[in-house]
Amino acid sequence: MAEQNFLKNISAGLLLDTMAEGVILVDTEGKIRIWNKAMTDITGYTAKEALNRTTEWLRSAECMGAERIFSLFTSATRGDSGIDGCECRIIAKSGEKIPVMVNARILRSEQSGTFGILQTITDFRPVFNLRQEIAAMASRMQSEDNFEGITGKSQQMQRIFRLISLAAESEASVMILGESGTGKELVANAIQQLSNRKNGPFIKVNCGALPETLLESELFGHEKGAFTGAIKRRTGRFEAADKGTIFLDEIADISAAMQVKLLRVLQNGEMQRVGGESLIKVDVRVIAATNKDLAREVKEGRFREDLYYRLRVFPLALPALRERAEDIPLLTQYFINRFSARTGKLITGIARGALQKMLVYQWPGNVRELENTIEYAFVVCQERTIGADDLPAEIGLARSNLPVTHTHQEKRETGRTSIESKRILRDRSRLIDLLESSLWNKAEAARALGVSRTAVWKWMLHHNIPARQDQAIVDLDGKK
């Protein structure tokens, strides 16, 4: 009786056919008793084809989740009520295995006990395709060492690539931290392009480039007559970014008053135009960036603590170039290739002496400074290879010695003295032997010597030792 009443009530008024999700009711014999229009859209089977059949014919061999759903009948006596978020695949009429998300609930009545399982089926193809795209992008980033202009083989950058992929899957606010020139905007671009908002607007605002009065109007817009010169209503950047992403660069430079207004947008998803009275709802993901120590700014009272935590739900700290010196040769060649294509100038590489100077230079301007350095070299270089004389003066004057530094702790851990380590580094064959024993892991070799990984890289360059064992040993000047 309870089952009949349920079927009668739920079928009335075509209610189920208005739902975007598929709905199935399976009775205690495993037969389908309800099949809505969305299930037809997902599978291609009509209700006439589906009713009174078991769901076995829908199951893919890899749809392990179905076992969990049918076990609900046997577990009902234990008080189980259902299953949430079961990912599996069902076989459509076309033969396609469609990824779906299944939620299931046991139906009971006091008179007849358990009489069925109600399942909602969500077409998971959009999410599945996005996951595949993110995985493919992440794979390309790691295999090609380059994505959207972000280049690096170092462990630090491989970690950044993984974090970019994770950030892209989330809707959380992202705070990108790093010195000037480390590529914060490139990272923001990458997150946007990998996210499910990639087809929405991507609005960039440099908060440090505008005074407070102009910044408020820029971010939130203004009404006609709000101030002198406001001859018509203007849409702000947050409204323009609706259903997309806004990138707030130099976020640490905004005033205390602006911080309050920004906090309201993050907390409530609503804003107010300058001179306006009504609140405007916006659906915007925020990515912020700064080259300042924002935690210190909070501690010293220059930045609101509540806004700080709202913005840094997903913090992403970019390493300075001097902290990943092993990426300098790769970045150098990347920019050489770019400027060669742009200018048509037949410059194909960099001389070993020039690269040594670049390795010991500290790069206060980071990757942006390196890019500008290569662009400068393209202007002055008259050969096919960039030489030390083609570099800016501050880099050309950089110390070219190859330092080996140790701490007492490192000496105790490795058992090597500074003299022993220097001898190994200066002897090409002994350094190769050490690299082979470390499986060509430069960090492991550095630990064995008690030196920095950068020192190992510099001496490898000095001896013309390739980065990997399987690479041919080719001189950086192009000679075998």
Short mmCIF file of C-alpha atoms in Angstrom, two decimals:
data_model
loop_
_atom_site.label_atom_id
_atom_site.label_comp_id
_atom_site.label_asym_id
_atom_site.label_seq_id
_atom_site.Cartn_x
_atom_site.Cartn_y
_atom_site.Cartn_z
CA MET A 1 0.00 0.00 0.00
CA ALA A 2 2.78 2.42 0.92
CA GLU A 3 4.59 1.62 -2.31
CA GLN A 4 1.47 2.22 -4.41
CA ASN A 5 0.79 5.56 -2.70
CA PHE A 6 4.42 6.63 -3.18
CA LEU A 7 4.37 5.77 -6.89
CA LYS A 8 1.05 7.56 -7.34
CA ASN A 9 2.21 10.71 -5.56
CA ILE A 10 5.65 10.95 -7.11
CA SER A 11 4.39 10.38 -10.65
CA ALA A 12 1.72 13.08 -10.47
CA GLY A 13 2.10 16.33 -12.37
CA LEU A 14 5.20 15.28 -14.35
CA LEU A 15 7.29 16.59 -11.46
CA LEU A 16 10.16 14.21 -12.07
CA ASP A 17 10.41 15.15 -15.74
CA THR A 18 11.27 18.71 -14.80
CA MET A 19 14.37 17.59 -12.89
CA ALA A 20 17.83 17.95 -14.43
CA GLU A 21 19.03 14.82 -12.63
CA GLY A 22 18.03 11.32 -13.60
CA VAL A 23 15.71 9.55 -11.16
CA ILE A 24 15.23 5.78 -10.84
CA LEU A 25 13.11 3.86 -8.38
CA VAL A 26 14.14 0.22 -7.99
CA ASP A 27 11.87 -2.18 -6.11
CA THR A 28 12.97 -4.99 -3.80
CA GLU A 29 13.25 -7.36 -6.78
CA GLY A 30 15.71 -5.03 -8.47
CA LYS A 31 13.23 -3.93 -11.15
CA ILE A 32 12.91 -0.34 -12.34
CA ARG A 33 9.55 1.19 -11.41
CA ILE A 34 10.26 4.88 -12.16
CA TRP A 35 12.39 6.33 -14.97
CA ASN A 36 12.28 10.08 -15.63
CA LYS A 37 13.04 12.11 -18.76
CA ALA A 38 16.54 13.06 -17.60
CA MET A 39 17.43 9.34 -17.52
CA THR A 40 16.33 9.14 -21.15
CA ASP A 41 18.53 12.14 -21.96
CA ILE A 42 21.52 10.54 -20.22
CA THR A 43 21.17 6.96 -21.51
CA GLY A 44 19.07 7.18 -24.67
CA TYR A 45 16.58 4.62 -23.29
CA THR A 46 12.93 5.65 -23.03
CA ALA A 47 10.82 4.89 -19.97
CA LYS A 48 8.99 2.23 -21.99
CA GLU A 49 12.29 0.45 -22.67
CA ALA A 50 13.48 0.74 -19.08
CA LEU A 51 10.48 0.04 -16.85
CA ASN A 52 10.23 -3.43 -15.30
CA ARG A 53 13.79 -4.29 -16.31
CA THR A 54 16.56 -4.74 -13.78
CA THR A 55 19.36 -2.19 -13.64
CA GLU A 56 21.86 -4.95 -14.46
CA TRP A 57 21.69 -4.09 -18.17
CA LEU A 58 22.90 -0.54 -17.40
CA ARG A 59 25.96 -1.61 -15.44
CA SER A 60 29.43 -1.28 -16.87
CA ALA A 61 32.04 -3.85 -15.87
CA GLU A 62 33.94 -1.03 -14.17
CA CYS A 63 30.88 0.24 -12.30
CA MET A 64 31.81 -1.12 -8.91
CA GLY A 65 29.53 1.37 -7.20
CA ALA A 66 26.43 -0.61 -8.18
CA GLU A 67 27.32 -3.32 -5.68
CA ARG A 68 27.24 -0.74 -2.89
CA ILE A 69 23.80 0.42 -3.98
CA PHE A 70 22.22 -3.04 -4.11
CA SER A 71 23.79 -3.96 -0.78
CA LEU A 72 21.49 -1.34 0.73
CA PHE A 73 18.66 -3.87 0.67
CA THR A 74 20.61 -6.27 2.87
CA SER A 75 21.95 -3.50 5.09
CA ALA A 76 18.59 -1.80 5.58
CA THR A 77 17.93 -3.79 8.72
CA ARG A 78 21.08 -2.30 10.22
CA GLY A 79 19.65 1.17 9.92
CA ASP A 80 21.55 2.32 6.81
CA SER A 81 19.66 5.04 4.99
CA GLY A 82 21.56 5.46 1.74
CA ILE A 83 24.73 6.23 -0.17
CA ASP A 84 26.06 9.60 -1.33
CA GLY A 85 28.51 10.46 -4.09
CA CYS A 86 29.03 7.01 -5.65
CA GLU A 87 30.96 7.49 -8.91
CA CYS A 88 30.51 4.81 -11.56
CA ARG A 89 29.68 4.30 -15.24
CA ILE A 90 26.48 3.19 -16.90
CA ILE A 91 26.12 1.84 -20.43
CA ALA A 92 24.03 4.05 -22.69
CA LYS A 93 21.94 2.80 -25.60
CA SER A 94 24.75 3.87 -27.92
CA GLY A 95 27.18 1.65 -26.03
CA GLU A 96 29.00 4.61 -24.48
CA LYS A 97 30.13 4.15 -20.90
CA ILE A 98 28.88 7.32 -19.23
CA PRO A 99 30.45 8.51 -15.96
CA VAL A 100 27.73 9.34 -13.44
CA MET A 101 27.38 10.29 -9.80
CA VAL A 102 24.78 8.22 -7.94
CA ASN A 103 23.01 9.06 -4.69
CA ALA A 104 20.67 6.41 -3.29
CA ARG A 105 18.10 6.39 -0.51
CA ILE A 106 16.20 3.47 1.04
CA LEU A 107 12.42 3.88 1.02
CA ARG A 108 10.57 2.46 4.04
CA SER A 109 7.10 2.52 5.53
CA GLU A 110 5.77 1.39 8.89
CA GLN A 111 3.29 -0.96 7.22
CA SER A 112 5.48 -2.79 4.67
CA GLY A 113 9.04 -1.95 5.71
CA THR A 114 11.59 -1.40 2.94
CA PHE A 115 9.94 -1.23 -0.48
CA GLY A 116 12.57 0.27 -2.76
CA ILE A 117 15.63 2.37 -3.42
CA LEU A 118 15.34 5.84 -4.95
CA GLN A 119 18.41 6.81 -6.97
CA THR A 120 19.38 10.18 -8.43
CA ILE A 121 21.79 9.97 -11.36
CA THR A 122 23.92 13.01 -12.26
CA ASP A 123 25.63 13.08 -15.65
CA PHE A 124 29.28 13.41 -14.68
CA ARG A 125 30.68 13.86 -18.20
CA PRO A 126 31.38 17.61 -17.83
CA VAL A 127 33.28 17.02 -14.57
CA PHE A 128 35.03 13.94 -15.98
CA ASN A 129 36.12 15.84 -19.09
CA LEU A 130 37.42 18.70 -16.93
CA ARG A 131 39.39 16.26 -14.80
CA GLN A 132 40.92 14.72 -17.92
CA GLU A 133 41.82 18.15 -19.24
CA ILE A 134 43.43 19.16 -15.95
CA ALA A 135 45.36 15.88 -15.81
CA ALA A 136 46.52 16.32 -19.40
CA MET A 137 47.59 19.90 -18.72
CA ALA A 138 49.45 18.83 -15.58
CA SER A 139 51.13 16.03 -17.51
CA ARG A 140 52.23 18.43 -20.24
CA MET A 141 53.52 20.88 -17.64
CA GLN A 142 55.70 18.18 -16.09
CA SER A 143 56.82 16.49 -19.32
CA GLU A 144 57.54 19.63 -21.33
CA ASP A 145 58.75 21.70 -18.36
CA ASN A 146 56.73 24.61 -19.68
CA PHE A 147 53.16 25.82 -19.37
CA GLU A 148 51.82 29.25 -20.25
CA GLY A 149 55.35 30.67 -20.06
CA ILE A 150 56.04 29.03 -16.68
CA THR A 151 59.22 27.05 -17.17
CA GLY A 152 61.09 24.82 -14.78
CA LYS A 153 62.49 21.36 -14.15
CA SER A 154 63.40 22.01 -10.53
CA GLN A 155 61.56 20.29 -7.72
CA GLN A 156 60.24 23.66 -6.56
CA MET A 157 58.57 24.33 -9.91
CA GLN A 158 57.24 20.81 -10.33
CA ARG A 159 55.55 21.31 -6.97
CA ILE A 160 54.14 24.65 -8.18
CA PHE A 161 52.74 22.92 -11.28
CA ARG A 162 50.95 20.37 -9.09
CA LEU A 163 49.54 23.10 -6.85
CA ILE A 164 48.27 25.00 -9.90
CA SER A 165 46.30 21.92 -10.95
CA LEU A 166 44.84 21.52 -7.46
CA ALA A 167 43.93 25.20 -7.26
CA ALA A 168 42.22 24.99 -10.64
CA GLU A 169 39.93 22.19 -9.44
CA SER A 170 38.78 24.32 -6.50
CA GLU A 171 36.66 27.44 -6.22
CA ALA A 172 38.70 28.67 -3.24
CA SER A 173 40.34 32.10 -3.18
CA VAL A 174 44.02 31.88 -4.11
CA MET A 175 46.82 34.04 -2.72
CA ILE A 176 49.96 34.01 -4.87
CA LEU A 177 53.04 35.15 -2.98
CA GLY A 178 56.41 35.91 -4.49
CA GLU A 179 59.01 38.52 -5.29
CA SER A 180 58.58 40.81 -8.28
CA GLY A 181 59.25 39.00 -11.52
CA THR A 182 58.58 35.47 -10.29
CA GLY A 183 55.56 34.98 -12.58
CA LYS A 184 52.56 35.58 -10.32
CA GLU A 185 50.35 36.73 -13.19
CA LEU A 186 51.35 33.72 -15.29
CA VAL A 187 50.32 31.44 -12.44
CA ALA A 188 46.97 33.24 -12.17
CA ASN A 189 46.48 32.79 -15.92
CA ALA A 190 47.26 29.08 -15.64
CA ILE A 191 44.77 28.57 -12.80
CA GLN A 192 42.07 30.37 -14.78
CA GLN A 193 42.72 28.38 -17.96
CA LEU A 194 42.59 25.05 -16.13
CA SER A 195 39.49 25.88 -14.08
CA ASN A 196 35.83 25.35 -14.91
CA ARG A 197 35.58 29.15 -15.21
CA LYS A 198 37.95 29.20 -18.17
CA ASN A 199 35.19 30.28 -20.56
CA GLY A 200 34.15 33.11 -18.26
CA PRO A 201 35.75 36.55 -18.03
CA PHE A 202 39.23 36.93 -16.53
CA ILE A 203 39.64 40.48 -15.24
CA LYS A 204 43.01 41.81 -14.05
CA VAL A 205 43.43 44.80 -11.75
CA ASN A 206 46.71 46.27 -10.52
CA CYS A 207 45.61 47.58 -7.13
CA GLY A 208 48.89 49.42 -6.54
CA ALA A 209 48.67 51.46 -9.73
CA LEU A 210 45.56 53.47 -8.78
CA PRO A 211 44.77 55.89 -5.92
CA GLU A 212 42.01 54.83 -3.53
CA THR A 213 39.31 57.06 -5.05
CA LEU A 214 39.88 55.69 -8.55
CA LEU A 215 40.38 52.11 -7.35
CA GLU A 216 36.95 51.97 -5.69
CA SER A 217 35.25 53.13 -8.87
CA GLU A 218 37.42 50.75 -10.91
CA LEU A 219 36.50 47.72 -8.80
CA PHE A 220 32.85 48.42 -8.02
CA GLY A 221 31.73 50.92 -10.67
CA HIS A 222 29.73 54.08 -10.03
CA GLU A 223 26.32 55.59 -10.60
CA LYS A 224 25.69 58.66 -12.71
CA GLY A 225 26.43 61.79 -10.69
CA ALA A 226 28.28 59.92 -7.94
CA PHE A 227 31.11 62.45 -8.23
CA THR A 228 32.31 65.23 -10.49
CA GLY A 229 32.83 63.78 -13.94
CA ALA A 230 30.55 60.76 -13.43
CA ILE A 231 28.33 61.62 -16.39
CA LYS A 232 26.95 58.09 -16.73
CA ARG A 233 26.76 54.80 -14.88
CA ARG A 234 29.92 52.69 -15.09
CA THR A 235 30.19 48.95 -14.53
CA GLY A 236 33.02 47.94 -12.21
CA ARG A 237 35.54 45.15 -12.60
CA PHE A 238 33.74 42.85 -10.16
CA GLU A 239 30.52 43.06 -12.18
CA ALA A 240 32.50 42.50 -15.37
CA ALA A 241 34.06 39.38 -13.82
CA ASP A 242 30.70 37.81 -12.90
CA LYS A 243 30.77 34.02 -13.53
CA GLY A 244 34.52 34.32 -14.00
CA THR A 245 37.70 35.26 -12.16
CA ILE A 246 39.22 38.54 -10.99
CA PHE A 247 42.98 38.85 -10.44
CA LEU A 248 43.91 41.48 -7.85
CA ASP A 249 47.62 42.17 -8.16
CA GLU A 250 49.52 44.08 -5.45
CA ILE A 251 46.67 43.44 -3.03
CA ALA A 252 48.77 44.55 -0.03
CA ASP A 253 48.69 48.15 -1.30
CA ILE A 254 44.94 48.75 -0.88
CA SER A 255 43.75 51.10 1.88
CA ALA A 256 41.99 50.09 5.10
CA ALA A 257 38.67 51.44 3.78
CA MET A 258 39.02 49.46 0.56
CA GLN A 259 39.85 46.34 2.56
CA VAL A 260 36.46 46.58 4.30
CA LYS A 261 34.61 46.82 0.98
CA LEU A 262 36.55 43.92 -0.48
CA LEU A 263 35.85 41.80 2.59
CA ARG A 264 32.10 42.26 2.07
CA VAL A 265 32.36 40.96 -1.48
CA LEU A 266 34.27 37.89 -0.33
CA GLN A 267 31.95 37.19 2.61
CA ASN A 268 28.57 37.85 1.04
CA GLY A 269 29.17 37.81 -2.71
CA GLU A 270 27.65 41.27 -3.04
CA MET A 271 28.89 44.78 -3.75
CA GLN A 272 27.67 48.36 -4.10
CA ARG A 273 28.52 50.86 -6.81
CA VAL A 274 29.96 54.21 -5.74
CA GLY A 275 26.98 56.51 -5.23
CA GLY A 276 24.55 53.59 -5.37
CA GLU A 277 22.19 52.25 -2.73
CA SER A 278 21.31 48.75 -3.93
CA LEU A 279 23.45 45.68 -3.35
CA ILE A 280 24.54 43.76 -6.43
CA LYS A 281 25.15 40.01 -6.30
CA VAL A 282 28.28 38.77 -8.06
CA ASP A 283 29.67 35.27 -8.61
CA VAL A 284 33.41 35.86 -8.85
CA ARG A 285 36.44 33.80 -7.95
CA VAL A 286 39.25 35.93 -6.50
CA ILE A 287 42.94 35.34 -7.14
CA ALA A 288 45.17 37.84 -5.35
CA ALA A 289 48.91 38.40 -5.46
CA THR A 290 51.54 40.38 -3.61
CA ASN A 291 55.31 40.68 -3.38
CA LYS A 292 55.07 41.75 0.27
CA ASP A 293 55.14 39.66 3.44
CA LEU A 294 51.40 39.84 4.02
CA ALA A 295 51.59 38.05 7.38
CA ARG A 296 53.89 40.82 8.61
CA GLU A 297 51.54 43.44 7.19
CA VAL A 298 48.76 41.89 9.29
CA LYS A 299 50.94 41.74 12.40
CA GLU A 300 51.87 45.41 12.03
CA GLY A 301 48.25 46.45 11.52
CA ARG A 302 48.44 47.50 7.88
CA PHE A 303 46.26 44.68 6.56
CA ARG A 304 43.05 43.26 8.02
CA GLU A 305 43.47 39.81 9.51
CA ASP A 306 39.96 38.66 8.51
CA LEU A 307 40.55 39.71 4.89
CA TYR A 308 43.95 38.05 4.94
CA TYR A 309 42.43 34.68 5.82
CA ARG A 310 39.61 35.12 3.32
CA LEU A 311 42.10 35.69 0.53
CA ARG A 312 44.66 33.02 1.40
CA VAL A 313 42.40 29.97 1.51
CA PHE A 314 44.81 28.45 -1.01
CA PRO A 315 48.26 30.08 -0.60
CA LEU A 316 50.80 29.52 -3.36
CA ALA A 317 54.36 30.76 -2.74
CA LEU A 318 56.59 31.11 -5.81
CA PRO A 319 60.34 30.57 -5.38
CA ALA A 320 62.83 33.27 -6.31
CA LEU A 321 65.00 32.45 -9.33
CA ARG A 322 68.14 32.32 -7.17
CA GLU A 323 66.47 29.50 -5.21
CA ARG A 324 66.10 27.38 -8.35
CA ALA A 325 69.32 28.10 -10.20
CA GLU A 326 69.12 24.76 -12.01
CA ASP A 327 66.26 26.25 -14.07
CA ILE A 328 68.42 29.10 -15.40
CA PRO A 329 69.82 27.14 -18.40
CA LEU A 330 66.31 25.97 -19.32
CA LEU A 331 64.82 29.45 -18.97
CA THR A 332 67.69 30.97 -20.91
CA GLN A 333 67.15 28.63 -23.85
CA TYR A 334 63.40 29.19 -23.65
CA PHE A 335 63.81 32.96 -24.03
CA ILE A 336 66.48 32.54 -26.71
CA ASN A 337 64.02 30.48 -28.75
CA ARG A 338 61.26 33.03 -28.19
CA PHE A 339 63.31 36.06 -29.21
CA SER A 340 64.83 34.19 -32.13
CA ALA A 341 61.33 33.49 -33.46
CA ARG A 342 60.18 37.05 -32.73
CA THR A 343 63.16 38.89 -34.21
CA GLY A 344 64.28 36.46 -36.88
CA LYS A 345 67.83 36.76 -35.57
CA LEU A 346 69.79 33.50 -35.85
CA ILE A 347 70.96 33.26 -32.26
CA THR A 348 70.69 29.67 -31.12
CA GLY A 349 72.44 29.40 -27.76
CA ILE A 350 74.67 30.87 -25.10
CA ALA A 351 78.38 30.41 -24.45
CA ARG A 352 79.46 28.47 -21.39
CA GLY A 353 81.25 31.46 -19.85
CA ALA A 354 78.17 33.64 -20.23
CA LEU A 355 75.95 31.00 -18.67
CA GLN A 356 78.36 30.62 -15.75
CA LYS A 357 78.01 34.33 -15.02
CA MET A 358 74.23 34.01 -15.16
CA LEU A 359 74.36 31.11 -12.71
CA VAL A 360 76.26 33.07 -10.07
CA TYR A 361 74.22 36.25 -10.51
CA GLN A 362 71.54 36.70 -7.81
CA TRP A 363 68.68 37.87 -10.10
CA PRO A 364 66.87 40.38 -7.85
CA GLY A 365 64.34 40.86 -10.67
CA ASN A 366 63.87 37.10 -11.05
CA VAL A 367 62.55 35.58 -14.29
CA ARG A 368 61.44 38.95 -15.67
CA GLU A 369 65.00 40.24 -15.32
CA LEU A 370 66.35 37.13 -17.04
CA GLU A 371 63.91 37.67 -19.91
CA ASN A 372 65.01 41.31 -20.22
CA THR A 373 68.65 40.17 -20.12
CA ILE A 374 68.16 37.86 -23.09
CA GLU A 375 66.26 40.57 -24.97
CA TYR A 376 69.19 42.96 -24.34
CA ALA A 377 71.62 40.30 -25.53
CA PHE A 378 69.65 39.89 -28.76
CA VAL A 379 70.10 43.60 -29.45
CA VAL A 380 73.88 43.65 -28.97
CA CYS A 381 74.91 40.11 -29.98
CA GLN A 382 76.40 39.81 -33.47
CA GLU A 383 77.18 36.09 -33.33
CA ARG A 384 75.04 32.95 -33.26
CA THR A 385 75.91 32.41 -29.60
CA ILE A 386 75.44 34.92 -26.78
CA GLY A 387 78.76 35.65 -25.10
CA ALA A 388 79.64 37.15 -21.73
CA ASP A 389 80.25 40.53 -23.40
CA ASP A 390 76.66 40.52 -24.66
CA LEU A 391 75.23 40.52 -21.14
CA PRO A 392 74.30 43.65 -19.14
CA ALA A 393 77.16 45.07 -17.08
CA GLU A 394 75.82 43.96 -13.69
CA ILE A 395 75.70 40.35 -14.87
CA GLY A 396 79.00 40.51 -16.72
CA LEU A 397 80.68 41.67 -13.51
CA ALA A 398 79.19 38.84 -11.46
CA ARG A 399 81.76 36.67 -9.72
CA SER A 400 82.51 33.66 -11.88
CA ASN A 401 84.14 31.48 -9.23
CA LEU A 402 82.36 28.30 -8.21
CA PRO A 403 81.85 28.47 -4.44
CA VAL A 404 81.52 25.42 -2.28
CA THR A 405 79.96 26.14 1.10
CA HIS A 406 79.56 23.82 4.04
CA THR A 407 78.08 23.87 7.48
CA HIS A 408 79.39 21.93 10.44
CA GLN A 409 76.14 19.97 10.42
CA GLU A 410 76.59 19.00 6.75
CA LYS A 411 80.14 17.83 7.43
CA ARG A 412 78.93 15.64 10.28
CA GLU A 413 76.15 14.19 8.10
CA THR A 414 78.26 13.44 5.01
CA GLY A 415 81.54 12.60 6.70
CA ARG A 416 83.35 14.54 3.96
CA THR A 417 85.66 17.46 4.50
CA SER A 418 85.55 20.60 2.43
CA ILE A 419 88.81 19.57 0.75
CA GLU A 420 87.44 16.15 -0.24
CA SER A 421 84.28 17.67 -1.68
CA LYS A 422 86.27 20.22 -3.68
CA ARG A 423 88.45 17.46 -5.11
CA ILE A 424 85.44 15.48 -6.25
CA LEU A 425 83.77 18.54 -7.78
CA ARG A 426 86.93 19.54 -9.62
CA ASP A 427 87.54 16.03 -10.98
CA ARG A 428 85.13 15.40 -13.86
CA SER A 429 85.27 11.60 -13.74
CA ARG A 430 84.83 11.46 -9.96
CA LEU A 431 81.85 13.81 -10.16
CA ILE A 432 80.26 11.61 -12.85
CA ASP A 433 80.86 8.55 -10.65
CA LEU A 434 79.12 10.30 -7.76
CA LEU A 435 76.19 11.29 -9.98
CA GLU A 436 75.84 7.71 -11.20
CA SER A 437 75.87 6.38 -7.64
CA SER A 438 73.14 8.94 -6.84
CA LEU A 439 71.12 7.85 -9.91
CA TRP A 440 71.75 11.33 -11.34
CA ASN A 441 69.74 12.93 -8.56
CA LYS A 442 71.51 16.26 -8.09
CA ALA A 443 69.98 16.87 -4.66
CA GLU A 444 71.22 13.48 -3.47
CA ALA A 445 74.70 14.15 -4.87
CA ALA A 446 74.76 17.54 -3.14
CA ARG A 447 73.84 15.94 0.18
CA ALA A 448 76.59 13.37 -0.25
CA LEU A 449 79.12 16.16 -0.77
CA GLY A 450 77.71 18.47 1.87
CA VAL A 451 77.25 21.29 -0.64
CA SER A 452 74.31 23.10 -2.17
CA ARG A 453 72.54 21.66 -5.20
CA THR A 454 73.39 24.86 -7.08
CA ALA A 455 77.09 24.15 -6.53
CA VAL A 456 76.68 20.70 -8.12
CA TRP A 457 74.91 22.25 -11.10
CA LYS A 458 77.64 24.86 -11.56
CA TRP A 459 80.42 22.27 -11.55
CA MET A 460 78.45 20.04 -13.93
CA LEU A 461 78.27 23.00 -16.28
CA HIS A 462 81.96 23.69 -15.75
CA HIS A 463 82.81 20.09 -16.76
CA ASN A 464 80.20 20.03 -19.54
CA ILE A 465 78.36 17.14 -17.84
CA PRO A 466 74.78 16.65 -19.11
CA ALA A 467 71.79 17.04 -16.82
CA ARG A 468 70.75 13.42 -17.36
CA GLN A 469 72.69 10.24 -17.96
CA ASP A 470 70.91 9.54 -21.25
CA GLN A 471 71.82 12.92 -22.79
CA ALA A 472 74.73 13.22 -25.18
CA ILE A 473 77.55 15.32 -23.82
CA VAL A 474 77.49 18.37 -26.06
CA ASP A 475 79.46 21.53 -25.38
CA LEU A 476 77.27 24.55 -24.72
CA ASP A 477 79.10 26.36 -27.48
CA GLY A 478 77.87 23.71 -29.90
CA LYS A 479 80.98 21.52 -30.06
CA LYS A 480 80.98 17.78 -29.37
#
